PDB file of C-alpha atoms and ligand atoms in Angstrom:
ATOM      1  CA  UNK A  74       0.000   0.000   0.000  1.00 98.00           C
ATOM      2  CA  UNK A  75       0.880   3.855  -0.854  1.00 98.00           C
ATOM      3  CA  UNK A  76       0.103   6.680   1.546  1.00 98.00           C
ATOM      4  CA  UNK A  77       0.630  10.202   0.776  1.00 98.00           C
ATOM      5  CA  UNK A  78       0.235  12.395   3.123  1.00 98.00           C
ATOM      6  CA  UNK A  79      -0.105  16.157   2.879  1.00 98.00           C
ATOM      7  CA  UNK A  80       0.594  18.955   5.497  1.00 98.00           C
ATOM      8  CA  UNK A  81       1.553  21.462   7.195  1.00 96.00           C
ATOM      9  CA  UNK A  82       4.096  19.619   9.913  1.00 96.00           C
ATOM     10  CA  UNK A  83       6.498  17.337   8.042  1.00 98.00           C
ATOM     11  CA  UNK A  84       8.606  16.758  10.654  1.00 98.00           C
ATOM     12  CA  UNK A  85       5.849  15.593  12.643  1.00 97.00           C
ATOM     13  CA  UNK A  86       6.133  12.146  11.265  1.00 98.00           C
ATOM     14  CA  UNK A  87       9.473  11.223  11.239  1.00 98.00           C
ATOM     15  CA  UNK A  88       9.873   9.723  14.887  1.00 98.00           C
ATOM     16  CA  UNK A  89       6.423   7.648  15.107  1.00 97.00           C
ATOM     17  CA  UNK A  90       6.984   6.698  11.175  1.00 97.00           C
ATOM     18  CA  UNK A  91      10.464   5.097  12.572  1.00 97.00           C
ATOM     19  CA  UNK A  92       9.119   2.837  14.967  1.00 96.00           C
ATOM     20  CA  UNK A  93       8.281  -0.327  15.775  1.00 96.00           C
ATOM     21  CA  UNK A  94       5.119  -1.753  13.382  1.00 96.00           C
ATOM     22  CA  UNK A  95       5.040   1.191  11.042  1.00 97.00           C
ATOM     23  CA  UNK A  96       8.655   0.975  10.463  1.00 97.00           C
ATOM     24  CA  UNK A  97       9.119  -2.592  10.106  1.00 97.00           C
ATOM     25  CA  UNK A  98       6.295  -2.608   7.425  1.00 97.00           C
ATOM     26  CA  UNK A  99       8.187  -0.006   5.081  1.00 97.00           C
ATOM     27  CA  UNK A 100      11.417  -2.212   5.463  1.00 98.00           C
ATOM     28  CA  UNK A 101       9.630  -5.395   4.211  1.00 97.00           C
ATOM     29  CA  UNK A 102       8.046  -3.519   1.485  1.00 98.00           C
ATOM     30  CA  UNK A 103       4.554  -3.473   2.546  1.00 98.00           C
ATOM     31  CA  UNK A 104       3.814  -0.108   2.705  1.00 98.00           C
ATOM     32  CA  UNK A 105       5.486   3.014   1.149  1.00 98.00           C
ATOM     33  CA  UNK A 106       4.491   6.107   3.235  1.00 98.00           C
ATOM     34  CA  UNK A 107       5.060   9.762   1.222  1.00 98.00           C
ATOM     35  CA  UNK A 108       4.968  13.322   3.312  1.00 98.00           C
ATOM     36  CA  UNK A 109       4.566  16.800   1.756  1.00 98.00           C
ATOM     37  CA  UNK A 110       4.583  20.100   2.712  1.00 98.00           C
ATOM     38  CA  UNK A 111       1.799  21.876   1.427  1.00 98.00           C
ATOM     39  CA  UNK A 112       3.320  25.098   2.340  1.00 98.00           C
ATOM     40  CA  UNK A 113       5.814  24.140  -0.687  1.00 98.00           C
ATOM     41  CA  UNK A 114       2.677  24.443  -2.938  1.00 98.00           C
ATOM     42  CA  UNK A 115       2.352  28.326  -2.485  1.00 98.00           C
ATOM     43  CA  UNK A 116       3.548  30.853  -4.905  1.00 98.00           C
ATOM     44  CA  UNK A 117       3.776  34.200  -2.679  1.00 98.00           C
ATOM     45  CA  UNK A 118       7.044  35.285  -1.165  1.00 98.00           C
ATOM     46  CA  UNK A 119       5.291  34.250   2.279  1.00 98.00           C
ATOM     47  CA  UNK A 120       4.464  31.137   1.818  1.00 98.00           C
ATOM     48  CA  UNK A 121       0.918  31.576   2.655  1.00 97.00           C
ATOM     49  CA  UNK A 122      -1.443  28.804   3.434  1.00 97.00           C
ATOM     50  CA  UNK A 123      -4.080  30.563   5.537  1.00 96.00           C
ATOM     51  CA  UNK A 124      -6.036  33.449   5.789  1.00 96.00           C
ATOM     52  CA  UNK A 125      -9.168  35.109   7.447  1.00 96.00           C
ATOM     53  CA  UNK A 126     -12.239  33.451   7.633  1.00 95.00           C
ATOM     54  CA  UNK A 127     -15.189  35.919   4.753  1.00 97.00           C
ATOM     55  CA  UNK A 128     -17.574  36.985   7.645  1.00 96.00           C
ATOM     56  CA  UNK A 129     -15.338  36.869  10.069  1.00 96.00           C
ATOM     57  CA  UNK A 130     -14.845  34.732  13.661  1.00 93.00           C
ATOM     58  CA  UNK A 131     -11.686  34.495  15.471  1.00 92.00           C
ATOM     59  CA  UNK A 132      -8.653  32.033  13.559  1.00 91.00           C
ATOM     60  CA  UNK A 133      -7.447  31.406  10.449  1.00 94.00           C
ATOM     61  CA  UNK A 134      -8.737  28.649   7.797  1.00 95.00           C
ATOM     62  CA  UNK A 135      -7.010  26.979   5.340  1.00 96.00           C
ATOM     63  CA  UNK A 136      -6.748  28.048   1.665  1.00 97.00           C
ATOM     64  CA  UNK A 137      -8.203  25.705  -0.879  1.00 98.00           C
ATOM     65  CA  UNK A 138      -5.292  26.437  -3.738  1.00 98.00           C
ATOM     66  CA  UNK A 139      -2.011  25.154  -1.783  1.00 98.00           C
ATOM     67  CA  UNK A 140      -4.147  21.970  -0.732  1.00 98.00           C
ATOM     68  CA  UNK A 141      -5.551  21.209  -4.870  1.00 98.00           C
ATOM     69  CA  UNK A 142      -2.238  22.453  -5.846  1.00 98.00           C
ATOM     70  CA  UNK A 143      -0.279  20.077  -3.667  1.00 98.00           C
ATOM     71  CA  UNK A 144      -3.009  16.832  -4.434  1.00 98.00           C
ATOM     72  CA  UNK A 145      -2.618  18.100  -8.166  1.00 98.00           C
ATOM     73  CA  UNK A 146       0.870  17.957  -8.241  1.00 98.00           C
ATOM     74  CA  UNK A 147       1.376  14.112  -6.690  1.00 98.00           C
ATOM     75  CA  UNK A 148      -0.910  12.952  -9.098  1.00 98.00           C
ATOM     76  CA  UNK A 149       1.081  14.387 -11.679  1.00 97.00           C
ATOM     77  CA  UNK A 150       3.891  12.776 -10.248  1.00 96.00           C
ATOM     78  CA  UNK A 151       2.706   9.202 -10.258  1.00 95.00           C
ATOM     79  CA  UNK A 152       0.470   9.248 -13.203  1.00 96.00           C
ATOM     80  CA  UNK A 153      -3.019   8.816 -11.266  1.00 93.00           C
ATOM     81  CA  UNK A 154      -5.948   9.717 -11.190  1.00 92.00           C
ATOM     82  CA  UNK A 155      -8.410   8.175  -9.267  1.00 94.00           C
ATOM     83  CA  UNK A 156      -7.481   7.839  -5.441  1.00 97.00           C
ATOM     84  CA  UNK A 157      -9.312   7.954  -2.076  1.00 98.00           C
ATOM     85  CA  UNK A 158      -8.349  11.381  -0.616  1.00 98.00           C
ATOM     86  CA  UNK A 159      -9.218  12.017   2.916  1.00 98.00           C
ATOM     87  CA  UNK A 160      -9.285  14.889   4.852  1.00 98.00           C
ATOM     88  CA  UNK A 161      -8.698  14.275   8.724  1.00 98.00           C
ATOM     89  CA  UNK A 162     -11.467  16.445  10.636  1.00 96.00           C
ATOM     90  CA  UNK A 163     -13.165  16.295  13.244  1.00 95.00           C
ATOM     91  CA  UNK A 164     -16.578  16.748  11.092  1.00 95.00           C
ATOM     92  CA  UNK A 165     -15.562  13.515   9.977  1.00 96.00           C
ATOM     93  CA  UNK A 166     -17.272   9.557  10.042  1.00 98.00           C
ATOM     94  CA  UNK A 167     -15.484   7.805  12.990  1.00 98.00           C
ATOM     95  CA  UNK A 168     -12.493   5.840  12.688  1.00 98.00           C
ATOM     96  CA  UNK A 169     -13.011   2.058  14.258  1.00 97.00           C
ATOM     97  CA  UNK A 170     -11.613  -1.544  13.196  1.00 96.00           C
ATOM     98  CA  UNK A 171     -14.173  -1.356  10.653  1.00 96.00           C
ATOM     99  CA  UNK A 172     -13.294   1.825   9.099  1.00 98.00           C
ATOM    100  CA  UNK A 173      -9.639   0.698   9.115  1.00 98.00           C
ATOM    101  CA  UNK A 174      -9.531  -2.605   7.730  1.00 97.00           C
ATOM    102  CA  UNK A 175     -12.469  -1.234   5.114  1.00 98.00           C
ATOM    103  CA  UNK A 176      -9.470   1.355   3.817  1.00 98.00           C
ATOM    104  CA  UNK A 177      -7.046  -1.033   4.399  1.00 98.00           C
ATOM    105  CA  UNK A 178      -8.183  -3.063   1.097  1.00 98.00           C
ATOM    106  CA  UNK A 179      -7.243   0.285  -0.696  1.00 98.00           C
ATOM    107  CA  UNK A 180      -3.842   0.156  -2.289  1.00 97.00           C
ATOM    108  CA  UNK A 181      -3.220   3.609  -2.327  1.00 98.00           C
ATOM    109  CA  UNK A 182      -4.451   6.576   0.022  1.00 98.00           C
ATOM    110  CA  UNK A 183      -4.155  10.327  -0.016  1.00 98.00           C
ATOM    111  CA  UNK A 184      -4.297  11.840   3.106  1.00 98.00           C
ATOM    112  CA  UNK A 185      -4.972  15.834   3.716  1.00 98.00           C
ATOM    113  CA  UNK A 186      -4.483  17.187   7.593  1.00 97.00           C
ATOM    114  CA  UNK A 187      -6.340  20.037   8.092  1.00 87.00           C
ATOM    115  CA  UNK A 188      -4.674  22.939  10.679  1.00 78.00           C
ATOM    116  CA  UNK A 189      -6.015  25.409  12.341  1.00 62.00           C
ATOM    117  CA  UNK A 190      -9.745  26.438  13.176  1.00 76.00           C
ATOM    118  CA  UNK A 191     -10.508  25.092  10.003  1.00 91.00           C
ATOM    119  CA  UNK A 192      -9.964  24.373   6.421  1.00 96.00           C
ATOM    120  CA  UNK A 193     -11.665  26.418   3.381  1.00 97.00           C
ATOM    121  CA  UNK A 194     -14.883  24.407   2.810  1.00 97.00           C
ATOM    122  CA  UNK A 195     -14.144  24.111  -1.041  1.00 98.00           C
ATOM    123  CA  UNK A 196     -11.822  21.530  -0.209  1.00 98.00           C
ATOM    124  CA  UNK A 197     -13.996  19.485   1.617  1.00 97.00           C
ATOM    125  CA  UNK A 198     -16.580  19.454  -0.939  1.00 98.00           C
ATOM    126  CA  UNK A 199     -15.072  19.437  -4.330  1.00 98.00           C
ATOM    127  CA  UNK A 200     -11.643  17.775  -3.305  1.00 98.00           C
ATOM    128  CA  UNK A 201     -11.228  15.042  -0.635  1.00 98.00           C
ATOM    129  CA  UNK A 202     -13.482  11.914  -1.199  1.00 98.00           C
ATOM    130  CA  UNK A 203     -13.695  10.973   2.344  1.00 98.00           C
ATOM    131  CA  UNK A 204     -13.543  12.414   5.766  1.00 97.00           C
ATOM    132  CA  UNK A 205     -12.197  10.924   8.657  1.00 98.00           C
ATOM    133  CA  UNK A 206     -12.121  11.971  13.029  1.00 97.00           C
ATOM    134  CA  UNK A 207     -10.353  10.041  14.886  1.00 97.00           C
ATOM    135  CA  UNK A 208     -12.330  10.382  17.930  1.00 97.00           C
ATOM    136  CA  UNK A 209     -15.108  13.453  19.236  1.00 97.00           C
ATOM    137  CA  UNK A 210     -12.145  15.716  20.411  1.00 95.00           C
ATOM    138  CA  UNK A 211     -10.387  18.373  18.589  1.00 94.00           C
ATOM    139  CA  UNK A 212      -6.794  18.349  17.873  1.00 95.00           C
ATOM    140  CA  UNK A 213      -4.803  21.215  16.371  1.00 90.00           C
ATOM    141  CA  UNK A 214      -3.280  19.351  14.463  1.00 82.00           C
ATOM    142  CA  UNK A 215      -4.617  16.733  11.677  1.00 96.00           C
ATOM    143  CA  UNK A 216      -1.102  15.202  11.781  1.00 97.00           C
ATOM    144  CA  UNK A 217      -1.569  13.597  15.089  1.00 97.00           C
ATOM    145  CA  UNK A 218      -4.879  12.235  13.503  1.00 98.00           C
ATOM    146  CA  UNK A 219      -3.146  10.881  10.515  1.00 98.00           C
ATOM    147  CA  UNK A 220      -1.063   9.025  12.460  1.00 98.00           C
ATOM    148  CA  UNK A 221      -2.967   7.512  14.416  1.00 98.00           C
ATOM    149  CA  UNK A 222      -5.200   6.242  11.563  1.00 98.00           C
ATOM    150  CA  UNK A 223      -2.024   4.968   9.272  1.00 98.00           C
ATOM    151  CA  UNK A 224      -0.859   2.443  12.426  1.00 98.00           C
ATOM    152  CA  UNK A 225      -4.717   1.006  12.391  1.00 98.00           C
ATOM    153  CA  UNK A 226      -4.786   0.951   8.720  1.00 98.00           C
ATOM    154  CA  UNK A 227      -0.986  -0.618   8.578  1.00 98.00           C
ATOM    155  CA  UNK A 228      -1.965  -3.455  11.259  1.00 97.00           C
ATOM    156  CA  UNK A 229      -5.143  -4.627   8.440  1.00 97.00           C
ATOM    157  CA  UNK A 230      -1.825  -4.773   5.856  1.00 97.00           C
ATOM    158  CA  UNK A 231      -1.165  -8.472   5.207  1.00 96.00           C
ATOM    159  CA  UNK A 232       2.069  -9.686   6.281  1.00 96.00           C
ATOM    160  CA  UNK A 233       2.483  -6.659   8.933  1.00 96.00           C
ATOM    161  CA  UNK A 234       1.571  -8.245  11.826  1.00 95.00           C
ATOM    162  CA  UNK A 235       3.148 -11.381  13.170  1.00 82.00           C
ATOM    163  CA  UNK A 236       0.099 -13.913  13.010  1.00 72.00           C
ATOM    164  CA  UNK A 237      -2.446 -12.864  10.270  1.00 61.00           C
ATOM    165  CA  UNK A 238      -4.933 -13.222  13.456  1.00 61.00           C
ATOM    166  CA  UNK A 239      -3.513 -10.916  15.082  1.00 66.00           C
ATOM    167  CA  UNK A 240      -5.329  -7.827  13.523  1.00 70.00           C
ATOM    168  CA  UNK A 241      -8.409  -9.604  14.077  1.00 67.00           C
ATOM    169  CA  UNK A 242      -8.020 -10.904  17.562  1.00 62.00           C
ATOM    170  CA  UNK A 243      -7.361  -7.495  19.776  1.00 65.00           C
ATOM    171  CA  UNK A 244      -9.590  -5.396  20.997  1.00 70.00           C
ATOM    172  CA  UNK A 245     -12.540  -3.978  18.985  1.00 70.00           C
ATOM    173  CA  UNK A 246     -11.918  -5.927  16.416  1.00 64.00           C
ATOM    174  CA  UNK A 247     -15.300  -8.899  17.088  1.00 76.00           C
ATOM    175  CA  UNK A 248     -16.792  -5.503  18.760  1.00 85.00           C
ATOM    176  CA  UNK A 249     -15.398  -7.051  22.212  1.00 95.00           C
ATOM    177  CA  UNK A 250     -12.962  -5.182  24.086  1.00 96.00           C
ATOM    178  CA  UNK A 251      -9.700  -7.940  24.655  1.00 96.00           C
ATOM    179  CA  UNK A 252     -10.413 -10.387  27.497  1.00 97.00           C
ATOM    180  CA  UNK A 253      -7.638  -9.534  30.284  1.00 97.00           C
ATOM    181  CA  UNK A 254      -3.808 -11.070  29.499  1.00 97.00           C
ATOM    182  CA  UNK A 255      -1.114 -12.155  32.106  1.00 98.00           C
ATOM    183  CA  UNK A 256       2.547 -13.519  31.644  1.00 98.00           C
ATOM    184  CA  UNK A 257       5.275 -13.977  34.576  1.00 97.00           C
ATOM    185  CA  UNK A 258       5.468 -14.260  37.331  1.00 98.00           C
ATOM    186  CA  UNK A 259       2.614 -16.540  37.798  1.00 98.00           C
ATOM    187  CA  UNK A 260       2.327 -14.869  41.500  1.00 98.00           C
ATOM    188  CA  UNK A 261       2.949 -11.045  41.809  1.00 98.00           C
ATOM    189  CA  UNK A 262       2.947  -9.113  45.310  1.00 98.00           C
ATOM    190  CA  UNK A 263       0.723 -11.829  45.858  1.00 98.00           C
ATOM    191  CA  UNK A 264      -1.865 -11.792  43.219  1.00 98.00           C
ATOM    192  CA  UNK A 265      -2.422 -14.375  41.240  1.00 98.00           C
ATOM    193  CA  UNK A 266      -2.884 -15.463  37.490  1.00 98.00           C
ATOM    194  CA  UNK A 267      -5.783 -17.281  37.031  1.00 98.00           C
ATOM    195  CA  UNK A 268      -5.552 -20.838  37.689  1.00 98.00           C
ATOM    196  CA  UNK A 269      -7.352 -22.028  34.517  1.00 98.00           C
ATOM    197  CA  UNK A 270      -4.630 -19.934  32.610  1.00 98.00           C
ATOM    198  CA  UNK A 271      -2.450 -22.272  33.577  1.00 98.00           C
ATOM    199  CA  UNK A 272      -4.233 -25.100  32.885  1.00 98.00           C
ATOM    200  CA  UNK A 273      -3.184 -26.130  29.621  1.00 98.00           C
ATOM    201  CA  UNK A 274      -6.597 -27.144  28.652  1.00 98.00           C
ATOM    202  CA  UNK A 275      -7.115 -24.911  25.579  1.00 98.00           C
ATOM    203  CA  UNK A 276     -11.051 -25.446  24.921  1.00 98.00           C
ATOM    204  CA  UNK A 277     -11.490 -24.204  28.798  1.00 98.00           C
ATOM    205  CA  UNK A 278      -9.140 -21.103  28.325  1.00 98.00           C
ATOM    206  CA  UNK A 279     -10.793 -20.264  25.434  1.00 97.00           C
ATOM    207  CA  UNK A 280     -13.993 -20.183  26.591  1.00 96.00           C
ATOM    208  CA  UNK A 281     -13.042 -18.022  30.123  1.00 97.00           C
ATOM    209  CA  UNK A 282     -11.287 -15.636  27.647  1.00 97.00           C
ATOM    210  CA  UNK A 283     -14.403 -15.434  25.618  1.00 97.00           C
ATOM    211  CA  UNK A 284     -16.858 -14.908  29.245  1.00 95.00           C
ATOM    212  CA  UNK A 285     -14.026 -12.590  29.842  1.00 96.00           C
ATOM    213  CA  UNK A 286     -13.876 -10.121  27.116  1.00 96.00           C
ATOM    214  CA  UNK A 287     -18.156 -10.002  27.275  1.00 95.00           C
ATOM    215  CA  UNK A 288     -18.056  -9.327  30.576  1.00 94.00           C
ATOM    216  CA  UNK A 289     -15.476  -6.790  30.452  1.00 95.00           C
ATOM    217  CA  UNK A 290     -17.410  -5.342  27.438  1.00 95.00           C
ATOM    218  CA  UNK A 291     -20.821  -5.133  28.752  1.00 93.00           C
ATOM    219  CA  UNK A 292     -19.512  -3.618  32.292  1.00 93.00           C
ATOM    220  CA  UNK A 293     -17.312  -1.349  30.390  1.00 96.00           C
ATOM    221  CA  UNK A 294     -18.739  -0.606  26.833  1.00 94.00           C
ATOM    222  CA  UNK A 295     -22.601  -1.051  27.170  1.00 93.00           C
ATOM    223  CA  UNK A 296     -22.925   0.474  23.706  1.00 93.00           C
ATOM    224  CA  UNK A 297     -20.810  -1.698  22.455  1.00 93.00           C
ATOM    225  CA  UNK A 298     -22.188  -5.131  24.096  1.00 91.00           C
ATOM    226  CA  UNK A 299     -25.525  -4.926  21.868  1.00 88.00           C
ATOM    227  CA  UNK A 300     -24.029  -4.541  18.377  1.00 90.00           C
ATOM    228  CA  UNK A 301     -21.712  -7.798  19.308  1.00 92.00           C
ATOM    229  CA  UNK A 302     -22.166 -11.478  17.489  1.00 91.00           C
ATOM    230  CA  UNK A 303     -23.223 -13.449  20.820  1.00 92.00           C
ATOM    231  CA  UNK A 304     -24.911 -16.989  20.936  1.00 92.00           C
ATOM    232  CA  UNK A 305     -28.078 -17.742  22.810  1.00 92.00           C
ATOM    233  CA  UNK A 306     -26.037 -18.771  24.984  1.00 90.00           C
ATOM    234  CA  UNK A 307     -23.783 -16.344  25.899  1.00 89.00           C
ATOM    235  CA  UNK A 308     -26.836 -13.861  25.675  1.00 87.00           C
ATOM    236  CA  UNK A 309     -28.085 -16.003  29.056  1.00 88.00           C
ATOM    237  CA  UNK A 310     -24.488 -16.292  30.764  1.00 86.00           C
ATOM    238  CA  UNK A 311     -24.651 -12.391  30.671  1.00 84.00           C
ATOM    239  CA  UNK A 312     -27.802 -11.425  32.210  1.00 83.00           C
ATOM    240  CA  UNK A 313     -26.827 -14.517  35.087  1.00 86.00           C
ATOM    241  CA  UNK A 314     -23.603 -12.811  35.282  1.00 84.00           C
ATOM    242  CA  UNK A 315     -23.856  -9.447  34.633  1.00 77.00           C
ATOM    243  CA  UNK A 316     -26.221  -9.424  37.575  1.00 58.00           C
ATOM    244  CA  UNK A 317     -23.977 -11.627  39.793  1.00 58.00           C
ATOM    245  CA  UNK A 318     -20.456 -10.563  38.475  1.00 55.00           C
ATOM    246  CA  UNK A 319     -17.357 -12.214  39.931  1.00 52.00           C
TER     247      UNK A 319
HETATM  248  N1  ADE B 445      -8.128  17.400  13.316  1.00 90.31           N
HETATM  249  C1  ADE B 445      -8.402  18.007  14.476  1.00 90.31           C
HETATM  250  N2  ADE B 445      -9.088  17.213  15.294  1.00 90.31           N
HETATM  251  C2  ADE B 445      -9.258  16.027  14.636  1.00 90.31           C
HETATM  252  C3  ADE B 445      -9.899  14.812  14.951  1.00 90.31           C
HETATM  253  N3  ADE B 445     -10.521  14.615  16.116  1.00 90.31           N
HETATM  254  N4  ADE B 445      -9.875  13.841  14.026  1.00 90.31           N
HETATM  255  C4  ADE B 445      -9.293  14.041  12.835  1.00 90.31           C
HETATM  256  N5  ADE B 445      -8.677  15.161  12.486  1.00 90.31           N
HETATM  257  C5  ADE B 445      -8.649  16.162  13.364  1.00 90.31           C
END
């Protein structure tokens, strides 16, 4: 997979694009990750890429022609045309496991992070293709954002991940959060790992795991316990457990 990614803070990337998962995924070829400056994309002696919002309101937006310049020009550059840009915004659908693995199938990305209290709207609406918030906060930065969505993309990547289950098997990813994990020592000031952990009888771990994570879930995440794949079953060990938790 190709990302490009466009804006204002190269620099930004370099440390968390150097690191562990992300990192080892460019050396083995999987993914090829692209930063410009869309500040280079300006033709004034200032470099300007923002300016006062038309009927006024404290900050500065974005201007649109830096931002088609810049998409313009890496098009151009690799002979494309048709690619999923996204601007990173808080106005945008929620990232989740679904929304990552979904973009994940792409094999090429564009990626726009928006800056300051806002970007000009033409950009939005007759540029990007997609829009993406990583969570109902605001950043000042769409960088951070971008970031944070490339490492849930990358972990969907074939071959990035140690075990191809692995994507699929943490948190979120069966809309359960992760049932709880221990390694040594098997006692710690005293508390101890669960003594069917160290069983060795695989069918019985994976079933605690299993009450585990939708117990954990439906204490924790009651929005999330509903829109969960549970059996009959499981649907009856909750309400017995859920009002008798141990
Ligand atoms: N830019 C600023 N805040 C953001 C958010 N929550 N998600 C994506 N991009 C952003």
């Amino acid at each position: 997979m190709r990302i490009d990614i466009l804006c204002l803070f190269p620099e930004m990337f370099v440390s968390p694009f150097n690191q562990s998962i992300v990192k080892r995924a460019k050396e083995q070829g999987l993914i090829d990750i692209m930063v410009y400056n869309i500040r280079d994309y300006t033709h004034d002696r200032h470099h300007t890429v923002d300016d006062y919002p038309y009927g006024g309101g404290p900050g500065m937006v974005l201007k649109p022609e830096p931002v088609f310049e810049a998409v313009a020009a890496v098009k151009q550059q690799l002979n494309i045309n048709e690619i999923p840009i996204i601007l990173l915004t808080p106005q945008g659908r929620l990232l989740n496991q679904r929304v990552a693995r979904e973009l994940a199938l792409h094999s090429h990305l564009m990626l726009i992070c928006g800056h300051y209290e806002g970007v000009d709207e033409r950009v939005r609406s007759h540029l990007a293709t997609d829009e993406i918030s990583i969570g109902d906060y605001v950043l000042s930065s769409g960088e951070l954002a971008a970031m944070v969505m490339v490492e849930a993309i990358v972990r969907f990547i074939p071959g990035v991940l140690g075990s191809p289950m692995s994507a699929n098997s943490n948190s979120h990813s069966d809309r359960l959060l992760e049932y709880p994990q221990y390694t040594r020592p098997q006692v710690y000031r005293g508390w101890s790992v669960p003594a069917i952990l160290l069983s060795g009888n695989h069918s019985e771990i994976a079933c605690w795991r299993r009450h585990q994570a939708i117990l954990r879930t439906a204490n924790r995440r009651p929005d999330l316990i509903g829109k969960a794949t549970l059996s009959d079953k499981e649907k009856e060990w909750i309400s017995e457990n859920l009002l008798n938790p141990k």
